[in-house]
Amino acid sequence: MKFAVFVSGQGSNLQAIIEAVEKEEIKAELALVFSNRRKAFALQRAESAGIKTLFLDRRHYATPQSYDRDIVIHLKEAGIDFIVLAGYMKILSAFFVKKYPKKILNIHPSLLPSFKGARGIKDTFTYGAKVAGITIHFVDEKMDHGPIIMQESIKVSEKDTLETLEEKIHKIEHRIYPKAISLFVDGRLKAKGRKVEVVS
Ligand code: GAR
């Protein structure tokens, strides 16, 4: 199986995925790293690991769909079977999602359906929530909405600052995202409606 990781920023999750592939904890080929941001540090991480990268500039496309259509062309050329979003801060069009039904995974730094959007950790923290967390889910046509694969919670202590909470959340992300991807690759995730079962 070949997969692509979509990124927009730092790429710390990408790094964890690269290492899991190298250790064969994920038994699939990471064939492409795609970014909508030319300056994403994640692209440098991919290049250092010898992984093919692709950047497409949204400003050169008339609509979100025409942008996504071009991405799909590249994915098909590269023989990509599934996609992992790792800090990809752009909403995929319905056109794109329909091309890869239940074949796009996303990680979001909150316990969905709470605190959707681009600032999951900050919104959890400033809301004063006592519990924070991470959600890994299949992507459907609504933002931060698809069937949940895995969630992990963590208590927010009174001593936590936004920075310490971010650090704790990222640490959990780096541990559990490779595991979820591995379950997917091994065919162990069975989705029925909103329920995702892990089978042995
Ligand atoms: C991660 O915390 C990820 O959960 C979040 O962006 C960060 C990317 O960090 N994704 C979202 O908020 C998606 N809505 P990274 O670039 O260091 O992996």
mmCIF file of C-alpha atoms and ligand atoms in Angstrom:
data_model
loop_
_atom_site.group_PDB
_atom_site.id
_atom_site.type_symbol
_atom_site.label_atom_id
_atom_site.label_comp_id
_atom_site.label_asym_id
_atom_site.label_seq_id
_atom_site.Cartn_x
_atom_site.Cartn_y
_atom_site.Cartn_z
ATOM 1 C CA MET A 1 0.000 0.000 0.000
ATOM 2 C CA LYS A 2 1.165 3.497 -0.791
ATOM 3 C CA PHE A 3 0.072 6.582 1.094
ATOM 4 C CA ALA A 4 0.443 10.342 1.080
ATOM 5 C CA VAL A 5 0.652 12.667 4.068
ATOM 6 C CA PHE A 6 -0.862 16.149 3.725
ATOM 7 C CA VAL A 7 0.726 18.902 5.816
ATOM 8 C CA SER A 8 0.648 22.661 6.273
ATOM 9 C CA GLY A 9 2.996 23.381 9.166
ATOM 10 C CA GLN A 10 5.666 22.016 11.476
ATOM 11 C CA GLY A 11 5.229 18.381 10.588
ATOM 12 C CA SER A 12 5.917 16.878 14.002
ATOM 13 C CA ASN A 13 3.216 14.285 13.335
ATOM 14 C CA LEU A 14 4.718 13.653 9.912
ATOM 15 C CA GLN A 15 8.055 12.998 11.644
ATOM 16 C CA ALA A 16 6.458 10.427 13.948
ATOM 17 C CA ILE A 17 4.880 8.754 10.913
ATOM 18 C CA ILE A 18 8.178 8.729 8.982
ATOM 19 C CA GLU A 19 9.884 7.048 11.944
ATOM 20 C CA ALA A 20 7.087 4.474 12.290
ATOM 21 C CA VAL A 21 7.415 3.606 8.584
ATOM 22 C CA GLU A 22 11.200 3.301 8.935
ATOM 23 C CA LYS A 23 10.743 0.945 11.902
ATOM 24 C CA GLU A 24 8.126 -0.976 9.885
ATOM 25 C CA GLU A 25 5.530 -0.296 12.547
ATOM 26 C CA ILE A 26 3.481 0.990 9.621
ATOM 27 C CA LYS A 27 3.768 -1.557 6.823
ATOM 28 C CA ALA A 28 3.106 0.792 3.917
ATOM 29 C CA GLU A 29 5.131 3.073 1.691
ATOM 30 C CA LEU A 30 5.016 6.789 2.424
ATOM 31 C CA ALA A 31 5.268 7.802 -1.223
ATOM 32 C CA LEU A 32 4.376 11.497 -1.156
ATOM 33 C CA VAL A 33 4.154 14.473 1.183
ATOM 34 C CA PHE A 34 1.864 17.179 -0.100
ATOM 35 C CA SER A 35 1.576 20.732 1.217
ATOM 36 C CA ASN A 36 -0.572 23.750 0.441
ATOM 37 C CA ARG A 37 2.169 25.909 2.004
ATOM 38 C CA ARG A 38 5.514 26.245 0.273
ATOM 39 C CA LYS A 39 7.274 27.178 3.510
ATOM 40 C CA ALA A 40 5.879 24.385 5.657
ATOM 41 C CA PHE A 41 8.761 22.972 7.702
ATOM 42 C CA ALA A 42 7.137 19.571 7.188
ATOM 43 C CA LEU A 43 8.340 19.641 3.557
ATOM 44 C CA GLN A 44 11.934 19.922 4.764
ATOM 45 C CA ARG A 45 11.420 16.962 7.066
ATOM 46 C CA ALA A 46 10.129 14.921 4.116
ATOM 47 C CA GLU A 47 13.030 15.935 1.911
ATOM 48 C CA SER A 48 15.546 15.007 4.634
ATOM 49 C CA ALA A 49 13.924 11.588 4.780
ATOM 50 C CA GLY A 50 14.172 11.221 0.992
ATOM 51 C CA ILE A 51 10.418 11.321 0.458
ATOM 52 C CA LYS A 52 8.937 12.888 -2.661
ATOM 53 C CA THR A 53 7.223 16.218 -1.965
ATOM 54 C CA LEU A 54 4.653 18.290 -3.780
ATOM 55 C CA PHE A 55 3.491 21.866 -3.237
ATOM 56 C CA LEU A 56 0.626 23.382 -5.197
ATOM 57 C CA ASP A 57 -0.246 27.065 -4.895
ATOM 58 C CA ARG A 58 -3.970 27.540 -4.296
ATOM 59 C CA ARG A 59 -3.745 31.057 -5.791
ATOM 60 C CA HIS A 60 -3.178 29.520 -9.212
ATOM 61 C CA TYR A 61 -6.574 27.808 -9.173
ATOM 62 C CA ALA A 62 -10.006 29.333 -9.673
ATOM 63 C CA THR A 63 -11.911 27.133 -7.214
ATOM 64 C CA PRO A 64 -11.224 24.763 -4.300
ATOM 65 C CA GLN A 65 -12.446 21.946 -6.525
ATOM 66 C CA SER A 66 -10.031 22.696 -9.367
ATOM 67 C CA TYR A 67 -7.193 22.749 -6.816
ATOM 68 C CA ASP A 68 -8.278 19.424 -5.347
ATOM 69 C CA ARG A 69 -8.742 17.964 -8.833
ATOM 70 C CA ASP A 70 -5.108 18.673 -9.592
ATOM 71 C CA ILE A 71 -4.015 17.096 -6.306
ATOM 72 C CA VAL A 72 -6.004 13.960 -7.200
ATOM 73 C CA ILE A 73 -4.223 13.769 -10.567
ATOM 74 C CA HIS A 74 -0.857 13.750 -8.763
ATOM 75 C CA LEU A 75 -2.072 11.172 -6.248
ATOM 76 C CA LYS A 76 -3.279 8.861 -9.009
ATOM 77 C CA GLU A 77 0.046 9.239 -10.840
ATOM 78 C CA ALA A 78 1.883 8.291 -7.653
ATOM 79 C CA GLY A 79 -0.405 5.281 -7.098
ATOM 80 C CA ILE A 80 -1.593 6.520 -3.716
ATOM 81 C CA ASP A 81 -4.064 4.202 -1.950
ATOM 82 C CA PHE A 82 -4.885 6.323 1.103
ATOM 83 C CA ILE A 83 -4.223 9.720 2.632
ATOM 84 C CA VAL A 84 -3.196 10.860 6.079
ATOM 85 C CA LEU A 85 -3.855 14.463 7.096
ATOM 86 C CA ALA A 86 -1.277 15.649 9.621
ATOM 87 C CA GLY A 87 -1.870 19.305 10.366
ATOM 88 C CA TYR A 88 -3.297 19.994 6.896
ATOM 89 C CA MET A 89 -5.111 23.255 7.556
ATOM 90 C CA LYS A 90 -7.308 23.323 4.509
ATOM 91 C CA ILE A 91 -10.740 21.847 4.107
ATOM 92 C CA LEU A 92 -10.910 19.159 1.440
ATOM 93 C CA SER A 93 -13.665 19.627 -1.119
ATOM 94 C CA ALA A 94 -16.539 17.141 -1.339
ATOM 95 C CA PHE A 95 -15.118 16.240 -4.744
ATOM 96 C CA PHE A 96 -11.856 15.112 -3.143
ATOM 97 C CA VAL A 97 -13.478 13.231 -0.269
ATOM 98 C CA LYS A 98 -15.688 11.290 -2.690
ATOM 99 C CA LYS A 99 -12.573 10.096 -4.528
ATOM 100 C CA TYR A 100 -11.210 8.490 -1.341
ATOM 101 C CA PRO A 101 -14.176 7.300 0.733
ATOM 102 C CA LYS A 102 -13.025 6.043 4.168
ATOM 103 C CA LYS A 103 -9.486 6.326 2.881
ATOM 104 C CA ILE A 104 -8.577 9.658 4.429
ATOM 105 C CA LEU A 105 -7.517 9.826 8.076
ATOM 106 C CA ASN A 106 -7.261 13.002 10.121
ATOM 107 C CA ILE A 107 -5.937 13.882 13.549
ATOM 108 C CA HIS A 108 -7.530 16.686 15.505
ATOM 109 C CA PRO A 109 -6.229 18.013 18.831
ATOM 110 C CA SER A 110 -9.495 17.972 20.809
ATOM 111 C CA LEU A 111 -12.166 15.533 21.860
ATOM 112 C CA LEU A 112 -14.537 15.902 18.916
ATOM 113 C CA PRO A 113 -17.238 17.020 18.506
ATOM 114 C CA SER A 114 -15.965 19.700 20.908
ATOM 115 C CA PHE A 115 -13.607 22.391 19.672
ATOM 116 C CA LYS A 116 -13.612 21.776 15.938
ATOM 117 C CA GLY A 117 -11.550 24.005 13.672
ATOM 118 C CA ALA A 118 -8.036 25.299 13.425
ATOM 119 C CA ARG A 119 -7.312 25.991 17.126
ATOM 120 C CA GLY A 120 -8.431 22.854 18.952
ATOM 121 C CA ILE A 121 -5.930 23.074 21.813
ATOM 122 C CA LYS A 122 -6.219 26.819 22.379
ATOM 123 C CA ASP A 123 -10.010 26.680 22.289
ATOM 124 C CA THR A 124 -10.068 23.786 24.794
ATOM 125 C CA PHE A 125 -7.698 25.683 27.101
ATOM 126 C CA THR A 126 -9.368 29.087 26.983
ATOM 127 C CA TYR A 127 -12.818 27.527 27.416
ATOM 128 C CA GLY A 128 -11.589 26.232 30.769
ATOM 129 C CA ALA A 129 -12.270 22.576 29.952
ATOM 130 C CA LYS A 130 -10.967 20.155 32.579
ATOM 131 C CA VAL A 131 -10.369 17.439 30.012
ATOM 132 C CA ALA A 132 -8.565 17.808 26.692
ATOM 133 C CA GLY A 133 -7.719 15.205 24.114
ATOM 134 C CA ILE A 134 -7.060 13.934 20.654
ATOM 135 C CA THR A 135 -9.346 12.459 18.009
ATOM 136 C CA ILE A 136 -8.348 10.409 14.992
ATOM 137 C CA HIS A 137 -11.161 9.991 12.510
ATOM 138 C CA PHE A 138 -12.044 9.183 8.922
ATOM 139 C CA VAL A 139 -12.677 12.287 6.873
ATOM 140 C CA ASP A 140 -16.124 12.851 5.436
ATOM 141 C CA GLU A 141 -17.620 15.863 3.727
ATOM 142 C CA LYS A 142 -18.144 17.868 6.926
ATOM 143 C CA MET A 143 -15.262 19.437 8.834
ATOM 144 C CA ASP A 144 -13.899 17.432 11.804
ATOM 145 C CA HIS A 145 -16.920 15.158 11.589
ATOM 146 C CA GLY A 146 -16.241 11.694 10.130
ATOM 147 C CA PRO A 147 -16.412 8.366 12.038
ATOM 148 C CA ILE A 148 -14.082 8.263 15.040
ATOM 149 C CA ILE A 149 -11.243 5.740 14.950
ATOM 150 C CA MET A 150 -9.524 6.566 18.215
ATOM 151 C CA GLN A 151 -9.687 9.122 21.012
ATOM 152 C CA GLU A 152 -7.491 9.728 24.002
ATOM 153 C CA SER A 153 -8.209 12.142 26.801
ATOM 154 C CA ILE A 154 -5.950 13.957 29.214
ATOM 155 C CA LYS A 155 -6.761 16.009 32.313
ATOM 156 C CA VAL A 156 -6.058 19.711 32.191
ATOM 157 C CA SER A 157 -4.380 20.568 35.479
ATOM 158 C CA GLU A 158 -4.532 23.950 37.150
ATOM 159 C CA LYS A 159 -0.804 24.239 36.603
ATOM 160 C CA ASP A 160 -1.125 23.801 32.830
ATOM 161 C CA THR A 161 -0.394 26.700 30.540
ATOM 162 C CA LEU A 162 -1.349 26.659 26.878
ATOM 163 C CA GLU A 163 2.240 25.669 26.111
ATOM 164 C CA THR A 164 2.385 22.731 28.534
ATOM 165 C CA LEU A 165 -0.985 21.495 27.313
ATOM 166 C CA GLU A 166 0.168 21.735 23.692
ATOM 167 C CA GLU A 167 3.285 19.769 24.561
ATOM 168 C CA LYS A 168 1.270 17.003 26.253
ATOM 169 C CA ILE A 169 -1.223 16.799 23.389
ATOM 170 C CA HIS A 170 1.509 16.572 20.747
ATOM 171 C CA LYS A 171 3.240 13.814 22.689
ATOM 172 C CA ILE A 172 0.046 11.754 22.672
ATOM 173 C CA GLU A 173 -0.526 12.499 18.979
ATOM 174 C CA HIS A 174 2.915 11.238 18.037
ATOM 175 C CA ARG A 175 2.280 8.020 19.954
ATOM 176 C CA ILE A 176 -1.233 7.178 18.766
ATOM 177 C CA TYR A 177 -1.402 8.418 15.158
ATOM 178 C CA PRO A 178 1.133 5.851 13.870
ATOM 179 C CA LYS A 179 -0.840 3.149 15.724
ATOM 180 C CA ALA A 180 -4.109 4.175 14.070
ATOM 181 C CA ILE A 181 -2.456 4.282 10.639
ATOM 182 C CA SER A 182 -1.006 0.839 11.230
ATOM 183 C CA LEU A 183 -4.460 -0.547 12.151
ATOM 184 C CA PHE A 184 -5.813 0.923 8.925
ATOM 185 C CA VAL A 185 -2.989 -0.527 6.812
ATOM 186 C CA ASP A 186 -3.474 -3.948 8.390
ATOM 187 C CA GLY A 187 -7.168 -3.850 7.452
ATOM 188 C CA ARG A 188 -8.221 -3.885 11.096
ATOM 189 C CA LEU A 189 -10.576 -0.889 10.994
ATOM 190 C CA LYS A 190 -14.143 -1.778 10.075
ATOM 191 C CA ALA A 191 -16.413 1.231 9.668
ATOM 192 C CA LYS A 192 -20.180 0.854 9.809
ATOM 193 C CA GLY A 193 -22.010 4.164 9.815
ATOM 194 C CA ARG A 194 -20.414 6.255 12.542
ATOM 195 C CA LYS A 195 -19.004 3.253 14.383
ATOM 196 C CA VAL A 196 -15.466 2.103 13.723
ATOM 197 C CA GLU A 197 -14.553 -1.281 15.117
ATOM 198 C CA VAL A 198 -11.027 -2.588 15.580
ATOM 199 C CA VAL A 199 -11.000 -6.218 14.494
ATOM 200 C CA SER A 200 -8.292 -8.771 15.175
HETATM 201 C C1 GAR B 1 -1.532 18.880 15.279
HETATM 202 O O1 GAR B 1 -1.722 19.198 16.630
HETATM 203 C C2 GAR B 1 -2.812 18.413 14.650
HETATM 204 O O2 GAR B 1 -3.632 17.694 15.529
HETATM 205 C C3 GAR B 1 -3.456 19.719 14.277
HETATM 206 O O3 GAR B 1 -2.407 20.500 13.782
HETATM 207 C C4 GAR B 1 -1.205 20.144 14.471
HETATM 208 C C5 GAR B 1 -0.128 19.923 13.452
HETATM 209 O O4 GAR B 1 1.122 19.815 14.061
HETATM 210 N N1 GAR B 1 -4.497 19.561 13.317
HETATM 211 C C6 GAR B 1 -5.603 20.297 13.313
HETATM 212 O O5 GAR B 1 -5.826 21.194 14.092
HETATM 213 C C7 GAR B 1 -6.613 19.929 12.212
HETATM 214 N N2 GAR B 1 -7.847 20.584 12.430
HETATM 215 P P1 GAR B 1 2.350 19.233 13.255
HETATM 216 O O6 GAR B 1 2.421 20.008 11.934
HETATM 217 O O7 GAR B 1 3.543 19.492 14.120
HETATM 218 O O8 GAR B 1 2.108 17.763 13.026
#
